[in-house]
Amino acid sequence: LCNSYERDDPPDSAVWDIGSALRAHGGLAALLSGGGSAVCGLFAREDTARAAAETLRERWAMTFAAQPV
């Protein structure tokens, strides 16, 4: 998975930190959503996604777990 806008983000961008954190907490993949408004992670299990969201929320307050529609 990739988003072509990611290549424009500098190495010190929070995009990379958030993506790494999502993968470190069980995410199968992480990428920039759309034109840069959010970083999203793909998880195999809902409980893993919810636990990751709870942990990441300590650093990034606007962190949510959501189900695909």
Tab-separated table of N, CA and C in Angstrom, residues 17-65:
chain	number	residue	atom	x	y	z
A	17	ASP	N	6.353	8.761	11.777
A	17	ASP	CA	6.276	8.319	13.174
A	17	ASP	C	4.968	7.588	13.447
A	18	ILE	N	3.887	8.131	12.951
A	18	ILE	CA	2.574	7.511	13.175
A	18	ILE	C	2.493	6.174	12.456
A	19	GLY	N	2.951	6.133	11.214
A	19	GLY	CA	2.943	4.869	10.465
A	19	GLY	C	3.770	3.802	11.153
A	20	SER	N	4.934	4.164	11.634
A	20	SER	CA	5.789	3.211	12.350
A	20	SER	C	5.115	2.732	13.626
A	21	ALA	N	4.472	3.650	14.339
A	21	ALA	CA	3.784	3.282	15.575
A	21	ALA	C	2.612	2.339	15.299
A	22	LEU	N	1.872	2.591	14.237
A	22	LEU	CA	0.758	1.697	13.885
A	22	LEU	C	1.268	0.293	13.602
A	23	ARG	N	2.340	0.185	12.826
A	23	ARG	CA	2.896	-1.138	12.521
A	23	ARG	C	3.493	-1.791	13.770
A	24	ALA	N	4.123	-1.008	14.631
A	24	ALA	CA	4.709	-1.550	15.855
A	24	ALA	C	3.650	-2.095	16.818
A	25	HIS	N	2.432	-1.603	16.679
A	25	HIS	CA	1.339	-2.056	17.544
A	25	HIS	C	0.405	-3.026	16.836
A	26	GLY	N	0.915	-3.710	15.817
A	26	GLY	CA	0.153	-4.784	15.193
A	26	GLY	C	-0.454	-4.477	13.847
A	27	GLY	N	-0.277	-3.280	13.340
A	27	GLY	CA	-0.825	-2.949	12.026
A	27	GLY	C	-0.113	-3.720	10.919
A	28	LEU	N	-0.883	-4.228	9.975
A	28	LEU	CA	-0.310	-4.936	8.834
A	28	LEU	C	0.282	-3.959	7.836
A	29	ALA	N	-0.279	-2.757	7.807
A	29	ALA	CA	0.181	-1.698	6.905
A	29	ALA	C	-0.289	-0.364	7.454
A	30	ALA	N	0.365	0.694	7.022
A	30	ALA	CA	-0.027	2.053	7.406
A	30	ALA	C	0.292	2.969	6.241
A	31	LEU	N	-0.574	3.935	5.992
A	31	LEU	CA	-0.326	4.865	4.915
A	31	LEU	C	-1.066	6.172	5.130
A	32	LEU	N	-0.614	7.169	4.408
A	32	LEU	CA	-1.240	8.478	4.410
A	32	LEU	C	-2.582	8.353	3.706
A	33	SER	N	-3.602	8.935	4.280
A	33	SER	CA	-4.943	8.880	3.700
A	33	SER	C	-5.213	10.147	2.903
A	34	GLY	N	-5.627	9.982	1.672
A	34	GLY	CA	-5.955	11.131	0.834
A	34	GLY	C	-4.779	12.049	0.610
A	35	GLY	N	-5.027	13.339	0.711
A	35	GLY	CA	-3.990	14.343	0.474
A	35	GLY	C	-3.207	14.712	1.716
A	36	GLY	N	-3.347	13.951	2.775
A	36	GLY	CA	-2.531	14.190	3.949
A	36	GLY	C	-3.284	14.550	5.202
A	37	SER	N	-4.579	14.330	5.220
A	37	SER	CA	-5.350	14.699	6.404
A	37	SER	C	-5.247	13.671	7.520
A	38	ALA	N	-4.821	12.455	7.204
A	38	ALA	CA	-4.773	11.406	8.218
A	38	ALA	C	-3.799	10.308	7.802
A	39	VAL	N	-3.360	9.557	8.795
A	39	VAL	CA	-2.604	8.329	8.563
A	39	VAL	C	-3.495	7.205	9.049
A	40	CYS	N	-3.629	6.158	8.252
A	40	CYS	CA	-4.489	5.054	8.650
A	40	CYS	C	-3.689	3.761	8.690
A	41	GLY	N	-4.153	2.840	9.516
A	41	GLY	CA	-3.520	1.538	9.628
A	41	GLY	C	-4.524	0.446	9.310
A	42	LEU	N	-4.029	-0.654	8.796
A	42	LEU	CA	-4.847	-1.817	8.471
A	42	LEU	C	-4.499	-2.919	9.459
A	43	PHE	N	-5.504	-3.407	10.164
A	43	PHE	CA	-5.312	-4.432	11.187
A	43	PHE	C	-6.139	-5.657	10.851
A	44	ALA	N	-5.633	-6.836	11.188
A	44	ALA	CA	-6.358	-8.081	10.941
A	44	ALA	C	-7.463	-8.293	11.969
A	45	ARG	N	-7.258	-7.771	13.183
A	45	ARG	CA	-8.227	-7.992	14.256
A	45	ARG	C	-8.671	-6.669	14.864
A	46	GLU	N	-9.951	-6.584	15.146
A	46	GLU	CA	-10.498	-5.360	15.730
A	46	GLU	C	-9.909	-5.082	17.109
A	47	ASP	N	-9.733	-6.109	17.922
A	47	ASP	CA	-9.200	-5.879	19.267
A	47	ASP	C	-7.775	-5.317	19.215
A	48	THR	N	-6.989	-5.764	18.255
A	48	THR	CA	-5.632	-5.233	18.092
A	48	THR	C	-5.686	-3.774	17.664
A	49	ALA	N	-6.584	-3.460	16.752
A	49	ALA	CA	-6.732	-2.076	16.281
A	49	ALA	C	-7.169	-1.162	17.423
A	50	ARG	N	-8.111	-1.616	18.228
A	50	ARG	CA	-8.599	-0.792	19.344
A	50	ARG	C	-7.509	-0.590	20.399
A	51	ALA	N	-6.737	-1.620	20.668
A	51	ALA	CA	-5.641	-1.490	21.630
A	51	ALA	C	-4.578	-0.525	21.107
A	52	ALA	N	-4.267	-0.609	19.818
A	52	ALA	CA	-3.297	0.312	19.217
A	52	ALA	C	-3.808	1.745	19.293
A	53	ALA	N	-5.080	1.947	18.980
A	53	ALA	CA	-5.654	3.292	19.024
A	53	ALA	C	-5.574	3.868	20.436
A	54	GLU	N	-5.860	3.043	21.423
A	54	GLU	CA	-5.810	3.512	22.810
A	54	GLU	C	-4.392	3.934	23.184
A	55	THR	N	-3.424	3.147	22.783
A	55	THR	CA	-2.024	3.466	23.097
A	55	THR	C	-1.552	4.706	22.341
A	56	LEU	N	-1.843	4.766	21.043
A	56	LEU	CA	-1.390	5.895	20.229
A	56	LEU	C	-2.075	7.196	20.612
A	57	ARG	N	-3.278	7.104	21.158
A	57	ARG	CA	-4.028	8.299	21.574
A	57	ARG	C	-3.283	9.077	22.663
A	58	GLU	N	-2.424	8.400	23.413
A	58	GLU	CA	-1.634	9.085	24.439
A	58	GLU	C	-0.698	10.121	23.816
A	59	ARG	N	-0.229	9.859	22.604
A	59	ARG	CA	0.669	10.796	21.910
A	59	ARG	C	-0.065	11.641	20.883
A	60	TRP	N	-1.022	11.018	20.181
A	60	TRP	CA	-1.773	11.723	19.138
A	60	TRP	C	-3.249	11.646	19.516
A	61	ALA	N	-3.759	12.717	20.100
A	61	ALA	CA	-5.108	12.733	20.682
A	61	ALA	C	-6.210	12.376	19.693
A	62	MET	N	-6.047	12.727	18.447
A	62	MET	CA	-7.086	12.471	17.437
A	62	MET	C	-6.870	11.105	16.790
A	63	THR	N	-6.793	10.066	17.617
A	63	THR	CA	-6.606	8.699	17.156
A	63	THR	C	-7.878	7.915	17.396
A	64	PHE	N	-8.341	7.187	16.360
A	64	PHE	CA	-9.599	6.464	16.442
A	64	PHE	C	-9.453	5.093	15.816
A	65	ALA	N	-10.253	4.160	16.275
A	65	ALA	CA	-10.391	2.852	15.631
A	65	ALA	C	-11.734	2.869	14.912
